[in-house]
JSON list of C-alpha atoms in Angstrom, two decimals:
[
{"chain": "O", "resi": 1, "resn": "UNK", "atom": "CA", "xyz": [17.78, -7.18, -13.27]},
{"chain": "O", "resi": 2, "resn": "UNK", "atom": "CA", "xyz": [15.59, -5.05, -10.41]},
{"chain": "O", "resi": 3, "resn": "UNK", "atom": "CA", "xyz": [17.98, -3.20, -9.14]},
{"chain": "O", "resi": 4, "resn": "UNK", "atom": "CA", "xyz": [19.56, -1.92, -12.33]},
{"chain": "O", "resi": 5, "resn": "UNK", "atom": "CA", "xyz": [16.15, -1.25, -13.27]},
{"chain": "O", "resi": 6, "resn": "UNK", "atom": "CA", "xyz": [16.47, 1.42, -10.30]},
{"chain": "O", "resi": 7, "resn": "UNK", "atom": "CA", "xyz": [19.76, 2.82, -11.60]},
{"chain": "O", "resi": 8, "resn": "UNK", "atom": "CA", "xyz": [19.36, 5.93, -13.75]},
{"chain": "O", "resi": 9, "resn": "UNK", "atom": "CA", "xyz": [22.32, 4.67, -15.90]},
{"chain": "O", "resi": 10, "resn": "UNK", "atom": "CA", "xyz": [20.04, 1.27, -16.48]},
{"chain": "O", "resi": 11, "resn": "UNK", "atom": "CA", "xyz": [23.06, -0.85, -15.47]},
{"chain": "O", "resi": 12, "resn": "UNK", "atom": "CA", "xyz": [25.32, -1.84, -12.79]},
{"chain": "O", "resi": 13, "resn": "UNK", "atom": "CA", "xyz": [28.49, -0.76, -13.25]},
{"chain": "O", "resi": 14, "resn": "UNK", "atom": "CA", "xyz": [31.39, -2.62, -14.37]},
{"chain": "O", "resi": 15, "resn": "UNK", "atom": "CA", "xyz": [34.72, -3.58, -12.14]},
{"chain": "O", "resi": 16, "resn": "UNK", "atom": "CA", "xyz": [36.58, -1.97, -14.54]},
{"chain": "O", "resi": 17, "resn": "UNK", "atom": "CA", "xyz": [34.55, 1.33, -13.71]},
{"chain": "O", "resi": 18, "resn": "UNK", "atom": "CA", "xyz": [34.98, 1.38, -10.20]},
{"chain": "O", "resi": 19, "resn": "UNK", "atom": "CA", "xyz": [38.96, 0.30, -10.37]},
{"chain": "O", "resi": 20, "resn": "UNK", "atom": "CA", "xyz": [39.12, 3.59, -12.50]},
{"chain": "O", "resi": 21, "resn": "UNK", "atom": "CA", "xyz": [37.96, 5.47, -9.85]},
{"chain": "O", "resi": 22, "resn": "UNK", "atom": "CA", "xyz": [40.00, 4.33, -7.28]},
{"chain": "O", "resi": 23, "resn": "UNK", "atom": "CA", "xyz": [42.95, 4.14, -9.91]},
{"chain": "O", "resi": 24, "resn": "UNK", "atom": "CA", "xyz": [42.01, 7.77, -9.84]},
{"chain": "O", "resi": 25, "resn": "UNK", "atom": "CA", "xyz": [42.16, 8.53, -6.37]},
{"chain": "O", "resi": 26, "resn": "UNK", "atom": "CA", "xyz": [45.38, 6.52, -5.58]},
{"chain": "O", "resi": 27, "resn": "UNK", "atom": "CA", "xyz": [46.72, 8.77, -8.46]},
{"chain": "O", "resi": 28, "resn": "UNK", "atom": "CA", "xyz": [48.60, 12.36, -7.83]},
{"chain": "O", "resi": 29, "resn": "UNK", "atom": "CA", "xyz": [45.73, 13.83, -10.10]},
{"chain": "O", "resi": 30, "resn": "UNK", "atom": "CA", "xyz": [43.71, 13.63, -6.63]},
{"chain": "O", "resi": 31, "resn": "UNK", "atom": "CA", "xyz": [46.33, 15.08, -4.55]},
{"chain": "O", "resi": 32, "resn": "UNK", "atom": "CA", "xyz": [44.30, 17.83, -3.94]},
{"chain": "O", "resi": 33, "resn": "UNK", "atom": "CA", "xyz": [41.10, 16.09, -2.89]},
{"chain": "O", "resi": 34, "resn": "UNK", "atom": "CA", "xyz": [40.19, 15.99, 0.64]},
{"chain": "O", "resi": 35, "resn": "UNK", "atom": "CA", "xyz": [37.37, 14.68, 2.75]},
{"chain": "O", "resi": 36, "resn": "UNK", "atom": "CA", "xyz": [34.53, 13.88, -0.23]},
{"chain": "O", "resi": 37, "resn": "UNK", "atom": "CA", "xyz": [32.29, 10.87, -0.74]},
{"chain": "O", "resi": 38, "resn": "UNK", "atom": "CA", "xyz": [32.49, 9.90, -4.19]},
{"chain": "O", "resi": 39, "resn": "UNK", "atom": "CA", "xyz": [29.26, 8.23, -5.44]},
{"chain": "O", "resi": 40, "resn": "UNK", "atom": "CA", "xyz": [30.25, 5.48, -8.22]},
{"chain": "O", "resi": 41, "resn": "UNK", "atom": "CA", "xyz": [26.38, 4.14, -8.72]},
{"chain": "O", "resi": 42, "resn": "UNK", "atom": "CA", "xyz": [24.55, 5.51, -12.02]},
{"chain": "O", "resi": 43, "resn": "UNK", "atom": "CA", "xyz": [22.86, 8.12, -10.73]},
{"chain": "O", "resi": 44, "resn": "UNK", "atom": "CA", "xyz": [21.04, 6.19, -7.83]},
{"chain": "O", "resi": 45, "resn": "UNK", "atom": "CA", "xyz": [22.21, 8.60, -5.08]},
{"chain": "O", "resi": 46, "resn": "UNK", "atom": "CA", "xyz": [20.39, 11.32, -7.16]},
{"chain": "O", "resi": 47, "resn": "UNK", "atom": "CA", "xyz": [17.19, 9.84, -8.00]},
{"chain": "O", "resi": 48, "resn": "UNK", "atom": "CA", "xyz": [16.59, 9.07, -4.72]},
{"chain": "O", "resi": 49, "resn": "UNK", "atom": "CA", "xyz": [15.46, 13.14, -4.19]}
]
């Protein structure tokens, strides 16, 4: 309960959210993506500036 009181989004996120993404990236829709980090965590990476 802590930690997703840290997360912007006030949650952790789901399975299903984080197969989506990597659905998404094993998908030709990211064919053209190259070389980028991909933050799947509600915001925390933000917050933390």
């Amino acid at each position: 309960a802590r930690i997703s009181a840290d997360v912007p989004a006030k949650r952790l996120g789901t399975p299903e959210e984080f197969g989506q993404i990597c659905a998404f990236l094993c998908s030709v829709h990211a064919g053209y993506l190259t070389g980028q980090n991909i933050p799947v965590d509600g915001g925390l990476y933000v917050s933390a500036f």
